[in-house]
Coordinates of C-alpha atoms in Angstrom, one line a residue:
M10 CA 37.8 29.5 -13.4
D11 CA 37.3 26.4 -11.0
L12 CA 34.4 25.8 -11.1
G13 CA 33.4 22.1 -8.9
L14 CA 30.9 21.6 -6.2
E15 CA 33.4 19.2 -3.6
R16 CA 35.2 22.5 -1.8
I17 CA 31.3 24.0 -1.1
T18 CA 29.8 21.2 -0.5
R19 CA 32.8 21.0 2.1
L20 CA 32.0 24.2 3.3
L21 CA 28.5 24.4 3.9
E22 CA 29.2 21.3 5.9
A23 CA 31.1 23.7 8.0
L24 CA 29.5 26.2 8.4
V25 CA 25.9 24.1 10.3
P26 CA 26.0 25.9 14.3
S27 CA 26.2 25.1 17.4
S28 CA 23.4 23.9 19.9
S29 CA 23.4 26.8 21.8
P30 CA 21.3 25.5 25.4
S31 CA 18.4 26.8 24.7
S32 CA 18.0 25.3 21.6
S33 CA 19.2 21.6 22.3
S34 CA 16.2 20.6 20.3
T35 CA 16.7 22.0 17.8
T36 CA 18.9 20.2 14.4
F37 CA 20.3 22.1 12.5
K38 CA 21.6 21.3 8.9
P39 CA 24.0 23.1 6.4
P40 CA 22.6 26.1 5.4
H41 CA 21.9 24.9 1.4
L42 CA 19.5 22.4 3.4
Q43 CA 17.8 24.1 6.0
I44 CA 16.1 26.1 3.2
P45 CA 13.5 25.5 0.0
I46 CA 14.7 26.9 -2.8
I47 CA 13.7 27.1 -6.1
H48 CA 17.1 27.7 -8.4
V49 CA 17.4 29.1 -12.0
A50 CA 20.3 28.6 -14.7
G51 CA 19.8 30.3 -18.1
T52 CA 22.1 32.3 -20.4
N53 CA 19.2 35.5 -20.6
G54 CA 16.4 36.4 -18.6
K55 CA 17.4 34.5 -15.6
G56 CA 18.4 37.4 -12.9
S57 CA 14.5 39.0 -14.5
I58 CA 12.4 35.5 -13.5
C59 CA 14.4 35.9 -9.9
A60 CA 13.3 39.3 -9.8
Y61 CA 9.8 38.2 -10.6
V62 CA 9.6 34.9 -8.0
A63 CA 11.1 36.4 -5.4
S64 CA 8.4 39.4 -5.8
V65 CA 5.8 37.1 -6.1
L66 CA 6.3 35.6 -3.2
Q67 CA 7.1 38.4 -0.9
A68 CA 3.1 39.6 -1.9
S69 CA 2.1 37.2 -1.0
G70 CA 3.8 37.1 2.2
Y71 CA 6.7 35.1 2.4
R72 CA 10.2 36.0 3.3
V73 CA 12.4 35.8 0.6
G74 CA 16.0 35.8 0.1
R75 CA 17.2 36.3 -3.7
Y76 CA 21.0 35.3 -5.0
N77 CA 21.9 36.8 -7.6
S78 CA 25.6 37.7 -9.1
P79 CA 27.0 39.7 -11.0
H80 CA 26.9 42.5 -7.8
L81 CA 25.5 46.1 -9.2
V82 CA 27.0 48.8 -7.3
T83 CA 29.0 46.3 -4.0
P84 CA 28.9 42.8 -3.6
R85 CA 26.8 43.2 -0.9
D86 CA 23.8 43.5 -3.5
T87 CA 23.7 39.8 -5.0
I88 CA 22.1 39.0 -1.1
Q89 CA 19.1 39.6 -0.6
I90 CA 16.1 39.8 2.2
N91 CA 12.6 41.1 0.7
G92 CA 14.4 43.5 -1.9
Q93 CA 16.6 44.6 -0.3
P94 CA 20.5 44.1 0.1
I95 CA 22.1 43.3 3.8
S96 CA 23.4 45.4 4.9
Q97 CA 27.3 46.3 5.2
A98 CA 28.0 44.9 8.8
D99 CA 25.7 41.7 7.8
Y100 CA 27.4 41.0 4.9
E101 CA 31.4 41.3 6.5
L102 CA 29.3 39.1 9.5
A103 CA 28.3 36.5 7.1
T104 CA 31.4 37.0 5.0
R105 CA 33.9 36.9 7.9
V106 CA 32.2 33.1 9.2
V107 CA 32.6 31.8 6.2
A108 CA 36.0 33.0 5.6
Q109 CA 36.9 31.7 9.2
A110 CA 34.9 28.0 8.0
D111 CA 37.0 28.3 4.8
A112 CA 40.8 28.4 6.2
A113 CA 39.9 26.5 9.8
N114 CA 39.2 23.7 7.0
K115 CA 42.0 24.9 4.6
L116 CA 39.4 24.5 1.5
E117 CA 40.8 27.9 -0.5
A118 CA 37.4 28.2 -1.9
T119 CA 36.8 30.4 -4.6
S120 CA 35.7 34.1 -4.1
F121 CA 32.4 33.1 -6.0
E122 CA 32.2 30.0 -4.0
L123 CA 32.7 32.0 -0.4
L124 CA 30.0 34.3 -2.0
T125 CA 27.6 32.0 -2.2
A126 CA 28.4 30.5 1.0
A127 CA 27.7 33.2 2.5
A128 CA 24.9 34.2 0.9
F129 CA 23.2 30.6 2.0
Y130 CA 24.8 30.7 5.1
W131 CA 22.8 34.3 6.0
F132 CA 19.5 33.1 4.6
A133 CA 19.3 29.9 7.3
Y134 CA 21.2 31.8 9.8
G135 CA 21.3 35.3 10.2
H136 CA 18.5 35.5 11.9
R137 CA 20.9 34.0 14.9
H138 CA 22.7 37.1 15.4
H139 CA 19.2 39.1 15.8
E140 CA 17.4 37.0 17.3
Q141 CA 16.5 40.2 20.4
A142 CA 15.3 41.9 17.1
G143 CA 12.2 39.0 16.3
E144 CA 13.9 37.9 13.0
S145 CA 13.9 34.8 11.6
P146 CA 15.1 33.0 8.6
V147 CA 13.7 33.2 4.8
D148 CA 10.9 31.3 4.4
V149 CA 12.6 30.7 0.6
A150 CA 15.7 31.7 -1.4
V151 CA 15.3 32.2 -4.9
I152 CA 19.3 30.7 -6.1
E153 CA 20.8 32.3 -9.4
V154 CA 23.3 30.0 -11.4
G155 CA 26.8 31.9 -11.4
V156 CA 28.3 30.5 -14.1
G157 CA 26.1 27.3 -16.2
G158 CA 25.1 25.1 -14.0
R159 CA 26.1 22.3 -13.2
L160 CA 29.0 22.8 -11.7
D161 CA 28.0 25.6 -9.9
A162 CA 28.7 26.9 -6.9
T163 CA 25.1 27.2 -6.3
N164 CA 24.5 23.9 -7.5
I165 CA 24.4 22.0 -4.6
V166 CA 20.9 21.5 -3.2
P167 CA 19.8 18.5 -3.4
Q168 CA 16.2 19.1 -4.6
P169 CA 14.3 22.1 -5.1
E170 CA 11.0 23.3 -4.8
V171 CA 11.7 23.8 -8.8
A172 CA 14.3 24.2 -11.4
V173 CA 14.1 27.2 -13.4
I174 CA 15.4 27.0 -17.0
A175 CA 15.7 30.5 -18.7
S176 CA 16.4 30.9 -22.2
I177 CA 19.9 29.4 -22.9
G178 CA 22.5 31.1 -26.5
M179 CA 26.1 30.6 -27.2
D180 CA 28.0 32.2 -23.7
H181 CA 31.0 31.4 -21.7
A182 CA 32.4 29.9 -25.1
G183 CA 35.2 27.3 -24.6
L184 CA 34.2 27.3 -20.5
L185 CA 30.8 25.4 -21.4
G186 CA 31.1 24.4 -24.8
N187 CA 30.9 25.0 -28.2
T188 CA 27.3 24.3 -28.8
I189 CA 24.8 25.1 -28.2
E190 CA 23.6 21.6 -27.1
E191 CA 27.0 21.8 -24.8
V192 CA 26.0 24.5 -23.2
A193 CA 22.5 23.3 -22.7
F194 CA 24.0 20.2 -21.0
E195 CA 25.6 22.4 -18.5
K196 CA 22.2 24.7 -17.7
A197 CA 20.3 21.6 -17.6
G198 CA 22.8 20.1 -15.1
I199 CA 20.6 21.9 -11.8
I200 CA 17.3 19.8 -12.9
K201 CA 17.4 17.5 -10.1
S202 CA 15.2 14.1 -9.5
G203 CA 11.4 14.6 -8.2
V204 CA 11.7 17.9 -9.3
A205 CA 9.2 19.8 -11.9
A206 CA 11.6 22.2 -14.4
V207 CA 10.2 24.8 -15.8
V208 CA 11.8 25.5 -19.3
A209 CA 10.6 29.3 -20.5
P210 CA 10.5 29.8 -24.4
Q211 CA 14.3 28.6 -26.7
R212 CA 14.9 31.4 -29.2
E213 CA 17.4 27.8 -30.3
G214 CA 14.1 26.0 -30.6
E215 CA 14.6 21.7 -30.4
K216 CA 18.3 21.9 -30.0
V217 CA 18.0 22.7 -26.0
Y218 CA 14.9 21.6 -25.4
R219 CA 16.3 18.2 -26.4
V220 CA 18.7 18.4 -24.3
V221 CA 16.9 19.9 -21.8
E222 CA 14.2 17.4 -21.8
D223 CA 16.6 13.9 -22.1
R224 CA 18.4 15.4 -18.7
A225 CA 15.3 15.3 -16.9
A226 CA 14.3 11.4 -17.6
V227 CA 17.4 10.8 -17.0
V228 CA 17.6 12.1 -13.5
H229 CA 13.6 11.0 -13.4
A230 CA 12.6 14.8 -12.6
S231 CA 8.7 15.3 -12.0
R232 CA 7.7 16.8 -15.4
V233 CA 8.8 19.3 -18.2
I234 CA 6.9 22.9 -18.9
R235 CA 7.5 24.1 -21.6
V236 CA 6.6 27.9 -21.6
K237 CA 4.6 30.0 -23.5
A238 CA 5.2 33.7 -23.9
A239 CA 2.8 35.9 -22.9
H240 CA 1.4 38.7 -25.1
W241 CA 0.8 42.6 -25.4
T242 CA -3.0 42.7 -24.8
R243 CA -4.6 46.0 -23.5
T244 CA -7.1 46.0 -20.4
S245 CA -9.7 48.7 -19.6
E246 CA -7.0 49.9 -17.5
N247 CA -5.0 50.3 -20.0
S248 CA -5.6 51.6 -23.4
A249 CA -2.8 51.7 -25.8
T250 CA -2.1 49.6 -27.8
A251 CA 0.3 45.9 -28.3
T252 CA 2.8 47.5 -30.2
T253 CA 3.1 50.9 -27.7
T254 CA 7.1 50.9 -26.3
T255 CA 6.7 52.4 -23.3
T256 CA 9.1 53.3 -20.8
T257 CA 7.2 52.6 -18.1
G258 CA 6.0 49.5 -18.9
Q259 CA 2.4 47.4 -20.3
W260 CA -0.4 44.9 -19.7
A261 CA 0.5 41.4 -20.8
T262 CA -2.1 38.3 -20.9
L263 CA -0.5 35.4 -19.3
E264 CA -1.7 31.6 -21.3
D265 CA -4.0 30.5 -18.5
G266 CA -5.3 34.0 -18.8
L267 CA -4.3 36.2 -16.3
Q268 CA -3.6 39.7 -17.2
V269 CA -0.2 41.2 -15.2
W270 CA 1.5 44.7 -15.3
I271 CA 4.7 44.1 -16.8
P272 CA 7.5 47.2 -15.6
L273 CA 10.3 45.8 -17.2
L274 CA 10.9 46.8 -20.5
G275 CA 11.6 45.2 -23.3
D276 CA 9.7 42.0 -25.5
F277 CA 12.0 40.0 -24.2
Q278 CA 10.2 40.4 -20.3
L279 CA 7.1 38.5 -22.1
E280 CA 8.7 35.3 -22.1
N281 CA 10.5 35.9 -18.4
A282 CA 6.5 37.1 -17.1
A283 CA 5.3 34.3 -18.3
T284 CA 8.1 32.0 -17.3
A285 CA 8.3 33.0 -13.6
V286 CA 4.4 32.9 -13.4
A287 CA 4.5 29.0 -14.7
A288 CA 7.4 28.4 -11.6
V289 CA 5.4 29.7 -9.1
R290 CA 2.1 28.2 -10.6
E291 CA 4.4 25.0 -9.6
L292 CA 4.9 25.8 -6.3
Q293 CA 0.9 26.0 -5.9
R294 CA 0.7 23.0 -7.1
S295 CA 2.7 21.2 -5.0
G296 CA 0.4 22.2 -2.6
R297 CA 2.5 23.1 0.1
W298 CA 2.1 27.3 -0.9
G299 CA -1.1 27.9 0.1
Q300 CA -0.4 32.1 0.3
I301 CA -0.1 32.4 -3.8
T302 CA -3.1 33.9 -5.0
D303 CA -3.4 35.3 -8.6
E304 CA -4.2 38.9 -6.9
S305 CA 0.0 38.2 -4.7
I306 CA 0.8 37.6 -8.6
Q307 CA -0.6 40.3 -10.2
Q308 CA 1.1 42.2 -7.6
G309 CA 4.4 40.9 -7.5
I310 CA 4.4 41.1 -10.7
Q311 CA 3.5 44.6 -11.4
S312 CA 5.8 45.8 -8.5
T313 CA 8.9 43.7 -9.6
V314 CA 12.5 46.3 -9.7
W315 CA 15.3 44.7 -12.1
P316 CA 17.4 47.7 -12.0
G317 CA 20.3 47.6 -15.3
R318 CA 18.2 46.1 -18.1
L319 CA 16.3 47.8 -20.6
Q320 CA 16.8 50.7 -17.3
W321 CA 15.8 54.4 -18.3
I322 CA 17.7 57.0 -16.0
E323 CA 16.2 60.4 -16.1
S324 CA 17.3 63.4 -14.3
P325 CA 18.4 64.4 -11.8
V326 CA 20.3 60.3 -11.4
A327 CA 21.2 60.7 -15.0
P328 CA 24.8 63.0 -15.5
A329 CA 23.2 66.9 -16.2
S330 CA 26.1 66.6 -19.5
V331 CA 24.4 63.5 -21.1
R332 CA 21.0 66.8 -21.8
G333 CA 18.8 64.5 -21.0
K334 CA 17.3 60.9 -20.1
L335 CA 20.1 57.6 -20.7
L336 CA 18.6 54.4 -21.4
I337 CA 20.5 51.5 -19.6
D338 CA 21.2 48.0 -20.2
G339 CA 23.1 44.9 -19.1
A340 CA 23.6 43.2 -22.7
H341 CA 26.7 41.0 -22.9
N342 CA 26.1 38.7 -25.4
P343 CA 24.3 38.1 -28.6
A344 CA 21.1 37.7 -27.3
A345 CA 20.7 40.2 -25.0
A346 CA 21.9 42.1 -27.7
V347 CA 19.7 41.7 -30.3
A348 CA 16.4 42.3 -27.4
L349 CA 18.7 45.8 -26.9
R350 CA 18.9 46.4 -30.8
A351 CA 14.8 45.6 -31.4
Y352 CA 13.7 48.1 -28.4
V353 CA 15.9 50.8 -29.6
D354 CA 14.9 50.6 -33.3
E355 CA 10.6 50.8 -32.2
Y356 CA 11.5 53.4 -29.4
L357 CA 13.4 55.0 -32.3
V358 CA 10.5 55.1 -34.7
E359 CA 7.7 56.5 -31.9
S360 CA 10.4 59.1 -31.0
A361 CA 10.7 60.5 -33.9
V362 CA 7.5 60.8 -35.2
K363 CA 6.3 61.9 -32.0
K364 CA 9.0 64.9 -32.2
G365 CA 8.4 65.3 -35.8
I366 CA 12.3 64.1 -37.0
T367 CA 12.7 62.2 -39.4
S368 CA 15.8 60.4 -38.4
P369 CA 17.0 60.6 -35.1
R370 CA 20.7 58.9 -34.1
T371 CA 21.9 56.1 -31.6
H372 CA 25.0 57.4 -29.1
W373 CA 26.2 54.2 -28.0
V374 CA 28.5 53.9 -24.9
M375 CA 29.7 50.1 -24.3
A376 CA 32.3 48.7 -22.2
F377 CA 33.3 44.6 -22.4
T378 CA 34.3 41.9 -20.9
R379 CA 37.9 40.4 -21.5
G380 CA 37.0 37.3 -24.2
K381 CA 33.4 38.1 -25.2
D382 CA 32.9 38.1 -29.0
I383 CA 32.5 42.1 -29.5
E384 CA 32.6 41.6 -32.9
E385 CA 29.5 39.4 -32.7
M386 CA 27.8 42.0 -30.9
F387 CA 28.7 44.5 -33.6
E388 CA 27.2 42.9 -36.4
I389 CA 24.0 42.6 -34.1
L390 CA 24.1 46.5 -32.7
F391 CA 25.0 48.3 -35.6
T392 CA 23.5 46.8 -38.9
S393 CA 20.1 49.5 -38.8
Q394 CA 20.6 52.5 -40.2
Q395 CA 24.3 54.3 -38.3
Q396 CA 23.2 57.6 -40.8
T397 CA 20.7 59.6 -41.4
G398 CA 19.5 61.0 -43.2
E399 CA 20.6 64.6 -42.8
G400 CA 24.1 62.9 -43.2
R401 CA 24.5 62.6 -39.3
Q402 CA 25.8 59.0 -38.5
D403 CA 25.2 57.3 -35.3
T404 CA 28.8 57.5 -32.2
F405 CA 29.9 55.5 -30.5
S406 CA 32.1 55.5 -27.1
A407 CA 34.0 52.7 -25.5
V408 CA 35.1 53.5 -21.8
E409 CA 36.3 50.7 -19.2
F410 CA 34.5 49.5 -16.1
S411 CA 36.4 50.2 -12.9
A412 CA 37.3 46.1 -12.1
P413 CA 35.0 44.6 -9.9
E414 CA 35.1 43.8 -5.9
G415 CA 35.5 40.1 -5.2
M416 CA 35.6 39.5 -9.0
P417 CA 39.6 39.0 -9.9
W418 CA 38.9 37.1 -12.9
V419 CA 37.1 39.5 -14.7
S420 CA 39.0 43.0 -16.4
P421 CA 38.0 44.8 -19.4
I422 CA 38.8 44.9 -22.9
E423 CA 41.0 48.2 -23.9
S424 CA 38.4 51.0 -24.9
E425 CA 41.3 51.7 -27.6
E426 CA 41.5 48.1 -28.6
V427 CA 37.4 48.0 -28.6
C428 CA 37.0 50.8 -31.5
A429 CA 40.0 49.5 -33.2
R430 CA 38.3 46.0 -33.8
L431 CA 34.8 48.3 -35.1
E432 CA 36.9 50.4 -36.7
A433 CA 38.2 46.8 -38.8
L434 CA 34.8 45.3 -39.1
Q435 CA 33.1 49.1 -40.6
A436 CA 36.1 48.6 -42.7
K437 CA 35.5 45.4 -43.8
R438 CA 32.4 45.7 -44.4
G439 CA 31.4 48.7 -46.1
G440 CA 28.9 51.5 -46.6
S441 CA 29.3 54.6 -43.4
K442 CA 30.6 54.3 -40.3
M443 CA 29.7 55.7 -36.6
V444 CA 32.3 58.0 -35.3
T445 CA 34.2 56.1 -33.2
R446 CA 36.2 57.5 -29.6
A447 CA 38.3 55.9 -27.1
F448 CA 38.0 57.2 -23.6
G449 CA 39.1 54.9 -21.2
T450 CA 37.9 54.8 -17.7
D451 CA 36.6 58.2 -18.2
L452 CA 33.1 57.4 -18.5
E453 CA 32.2 61.0 -17.4
G454 CA 33.7 62.8 -20.0
A455 CA 32.2 60.1 -22.7
L456 CA 28.5 60.7 -21.7
A457 CA 29.6 64.9 -21.5
W458 CA 30.9 64.5 -24.9
V459 CA 27.7 62.5 -26.1
G460 CA 25.6 64.9 -24.2
G461 CA 27.5 67.2 -27.0
Q462 CA 26.8 65.9 -29.2
R463 CA 23.1 64.5 -29.0
G464 CA 19.4 65.6 -30.7
D465 CA 16.3 66.4 -29.4
A466 CA 15.3 63.1 -30.4
D467 CA 18.5 61.0 -30.1
V468 CA 19.0 58.3 -27.5
V469 CA 21.7 57.3 -25.3
V470 CA 22.6 53.6 -25.0
L471 CA 24.8 52.3 -22.4
C472 CA 25.5 49.0 -22.4
G473 CA 28.3 45.7 -23.4
S474 CA 28.3 44.4 -19.8
L475 CA 26.7 44.6 -16.1
Y476 CA 30.0 45.9 -14.5
L477 CA 29.6 49.3 -16.4
V478 CA 25.8 49.9 -15.8

């Protein structure tokens, strides 16, 4: 992976439109300098934070661009306006304009740089291709870092509206660093002079906070906000207890007392939603975003959609062969695995109580990106009970995702290797073992096999990589 800012800077400078006779008085800038930007880095939660912030801004009446990676279905998913991916025709037009600029200037930009440039270009100037339809540029763009931060292609914005640091953990070891402090240093690279830094609750605590605050001091950031997580609560509209694990969302109370309905699942969303609202509060504090109100914050948080993260899929979307609903999650690093395991454990307990079954099972269907420390993921996900009181075991099915379009550096670990590594770990640890099976690229076959094993209160989890879900 070739990180750096020189190529993307030159590429964006080459994308300044030529003035037309009707706009001779207009001065155009490179796309990333033409629109306000909210920049979000971190290891876990940055995608959810982007989704919350964009949803709140849209609920406040703004036209909002959002750039997230990797894509979920097709590359154009990464470039959205008001919650919708741009059309295939617009995506092809934007990428063609960028590719032509890259070729004309002999830049040889990476595929991620080309995609990032296409996003900035379309947010700033895509409307020029639809002037007859009365379209306008976005009012603001929410931009998620791809990898790291300091040298990431998105980090060419000299002064974003606010810099947001999501939860930081060990990921991309070797590329970003081999200690949490080294990784935090790279992530904190998005903090800029005169800009507020909003920092999510950090599981690594002061190790991360010190690095982030040191960076903020060096570049003279305007201030650093340590966000406090919201807490689950009861309201007059919701009589559920704060400990109930739901499949639809829960009410929560923020530090400032504002109550919001959080539709995304998992306790970690208490941190992500609170961080998003803290970022929006910084926009309010600037005095330049007068349309944001408590009501639009509540509406935006409640309307947030973020597919593929602790998301229940039910009939008719879930394959009939799996015989029930399916929990999908893009958990692909240790911190995300901890959150997934906690949610599954809570759900299993409540499901068992409701259905009068003492020991429901979990059926794991997983794929992994090559280079990931899957043994650490196994240790987190599979240290809980694996064999029920009736002698039935949890199951593990390894599959492989297809090569994601436009990302040639991403490839799956072969399913046979995944099973062998899990079996070796179980043999070393001793005790009960899960039933393991390798299905290669046959995801449908894996789900059909799991459906045949599934009991009434069992849960099926599809996870391990965003490229799978």
